[in-house]
Amino acid sequence: MRKAFNGTFLVAGGYEREDGNKAVADGCVDLLVYGRIFLANPDLPKRFKLDAPLNKYNRDTFYIPDPFVGYTDYPFLETTS
């Protein structure tokens, strides 16, 4: 697909830190879009920078009407810095 499209090429779906970095470094994509893991890790750039473990997302809470469960209750990474 990358060869067929001359604009900025974004991809999403199933990428994690290592394979996302590789896809960009290899020129396969310009940008990666992180949805589910960003939802579960509101500090995802920091976690990627530190190569820290990720929170697991809970798909069962993605589309429920309760505004305090699922979208706002994932923990931030605790660091000493």
mmCIF file of C-alpha atoms in Angstrom:
data_model
loop_
_atom_site.group_PDB
_atom_site.id
_atom_site.type_symbol
_atom_site.label_atom_id
_atom_site.label_comp_id
_atom_site.label_asym_id
_atom_site.label_seq_id
_atom_site.Cartn_x
_atom_site.Cartn_y
_atom_site.Cartn_z
ATOM 1 C CA MET A 1 0.000 0.000 0.000
ATOM 2 C CA ARG A 2 2.829 2.394 0.788
ATOM 3 C CA LYS A 3 4.089 2.349 -2.783
ATOM 4 C CA ALA A 4 0.609 3.083 -4.143
ATOM 5 C CA PHE A 5 0.050 6.157 -1.961
ATOM 6 C CA ASN A 6 2.213 9.274 -2.124
ATOM 7 C CA GLY A 7 0.767 11.183 0.841
ATOM 8 C CA THR A 8 1.374 10.789 4.554
ATOM 9 C CA PHE A 9 0.688 7.149 5.312
ATOM 10 C CA LEU A 10 -0.799 6.244 8.701
ATOM 11 C CA VAL A 11 -1.527 2.742 9.933
ATOM 12 C CA ALA A 12 -3.265 1.352 12.986
ATOM 13 C CA GLY A 13 -4.134 -1.977 14.450
ATOM 14 C CA GLY A 14 -2.059 -4.289 16.545
ATOM 15 C CA TYR A 15 1.250 -2.445 16.569
ATOM 16 C CA GLU A 16 3.326 -2.313 19.721
ATOM 17 C CA ARG A 17 6.498 -0.348 20.471
ATOM 18 C CA GLU A 18 9.067 -2.525 18.686
ATOM 19 C CA ASP A 19 7.166 -3.358 15.520
ATOM 20 C CA GLY A 20 5.814 0.208 15.283
ATOM 21 C CA ASN A 21 9.317 1.669 15.469
ATOM 22 C CA LYS A 22 10.503 -0.826 12.864
ATOM 23 C CA ALA A 23 7.651 0.005 10.481
ATOM 24 C CA VAL A 24 8.545 3.718 10.643
ATOM 25 C CA ALA A 25 12.313 3.118 10.451
ATOM 26 C CA ASP A 26 11.894 0.851 7.419
ATOM 27 C CA GLY A 27 9.841 3.515 5.629
ATOM 28 C CA CYS A 28 6.748 1.320 5.438
ATOM 29 C CA VAL A 29 4.657 3.996 7.181
ATOM 30 C CA ASP A 30 4.972 7.628 8.188
ATOM 31 C CA LEU A 31 2.962 7.489 11.405
ATOM 32 C CA LEU A 32 1.477 4.863 13.688
ATOM 33 C CA VAL A 33 -1.925 5.318 15.295
ATOM 34 C CA TYR A 34 -2.380 3.700 18.691
ATOM 35 C CA GLY A 35 -5.966 3.358 19.893
ATOM 36 C CA ARG A 36 -6.680 0.613 22.389
ATOM 37 C CA ILE A 37 -3.264 0.629 24.030
ATOM 38 C CA PHE A 38 -3.292 4.434 24.260
ATOM 39 C CA LEU A 39 -6.674 4.288 25.960
ATOM 40 C CA ALA A 40 -5.307 1.844 28.537
ATOM 41 C CA ASN A 41 -2.023 3.749 28.889
ATOM 42 C CA PRO A 42 -2.699 7.479 29.098
ATOM 43 C CA ASP A 43 1.066 7.989 29.430
ATOM 44 C CA LEU A 44 1.940 5.792 26.435
ATOM 45 C CA PRO A 45 4.769 8.007 25.074
ATOM 46 C CA LYS A 46 6.481 7.891 28.475
ATOM 47 C CA ARG A 47 6.030 4.122 28.694
ATOM 48 C CA PHE A 48 7.469 3.692 25.206
ATOM 49 C CA LYS A 49 10.422 5.947 26.044
ATOM 50 C CA LEU A 50 11.177 3.942 29.205
ATOM 51 C CA ASP A 51 10.275 0.601 27.605
ATOM 52 C CA ALA A 52 7.939 0.170 30.584
ATOM 53 C CA PRO A 53 5.220 -2.471 30.818
ATOM 54 C CA LEU A 54 1.797 -1.594 29.435
ATOM 55 C CA ASN A 55 -1.601 -1.802 31.100
ATOM 56 C CA LYS A 56 -3.882 -4.332 29.446
ATOM 57 C CA TYR A 57 -7.041 -2.828 27.994
ATOM 58 C CA ASN A 58 -10.463 -4.154 28.903
ATOM 59 C CA ARG A 59 -12.529 -4.356 25.725
ATOM 60 C CA ASP A 60 -15.704 -4.960 27.782
ATOM 61 C CA THR A 61 -15.594 -1.342 29.009
ATOM 62 C CA PHE A 62 -15.099 0.337 25.617
ATOM 63 C CA TYR A 63 -18.715 1.184 24.833
ATOM 64 C CA ILE A 64 -20.552 1.311 28.127
ATOM 65 C CA PRO A 65 -22.459 4.412 29.278
ATOM 66 C CA ASP A 66 -20.583 4.719 32.594
ATOM 67 C CA PRO A 67 -18.147 7.633 32.041
ATOM 68 C CA PHE A 68 -15.886 6.586 34.916
ATOM 69 C CA VAL A 69 -15.187 3.001 33.910
ATOM 70 C CA GLY A 70 -12.849 2.157 31.097
ATOM 71 C CA TYR A 71 -11.931 5.533 29.662
ATOM 72 C CA THR A 72 -10.624 7.373 32.692
ATOM 73 C CA ASP A 73 -9.564 4.791 35.255
ATOM 74 C CA TYR A 74 -6.418 3.227 33.825
ATOM 75 C CA PRO A 75 -3.395 3.848 36.059
ATOM 76 C CA PHE A 76 -0.475 6.023 35.090
ATOM 77 C CA LEU A 77 3.053 4.692 35.325
ATOM 78 C CA GLU A 78 4.579 5.304 38.706
ATOM 79 C CA THR A 79 8.213 6.358 38.563
ATOM 80 C CA THR A 80 10.636 7.894 40.995
ATOM 81 C CA SER A 81 11.748 10.591 38.545
#
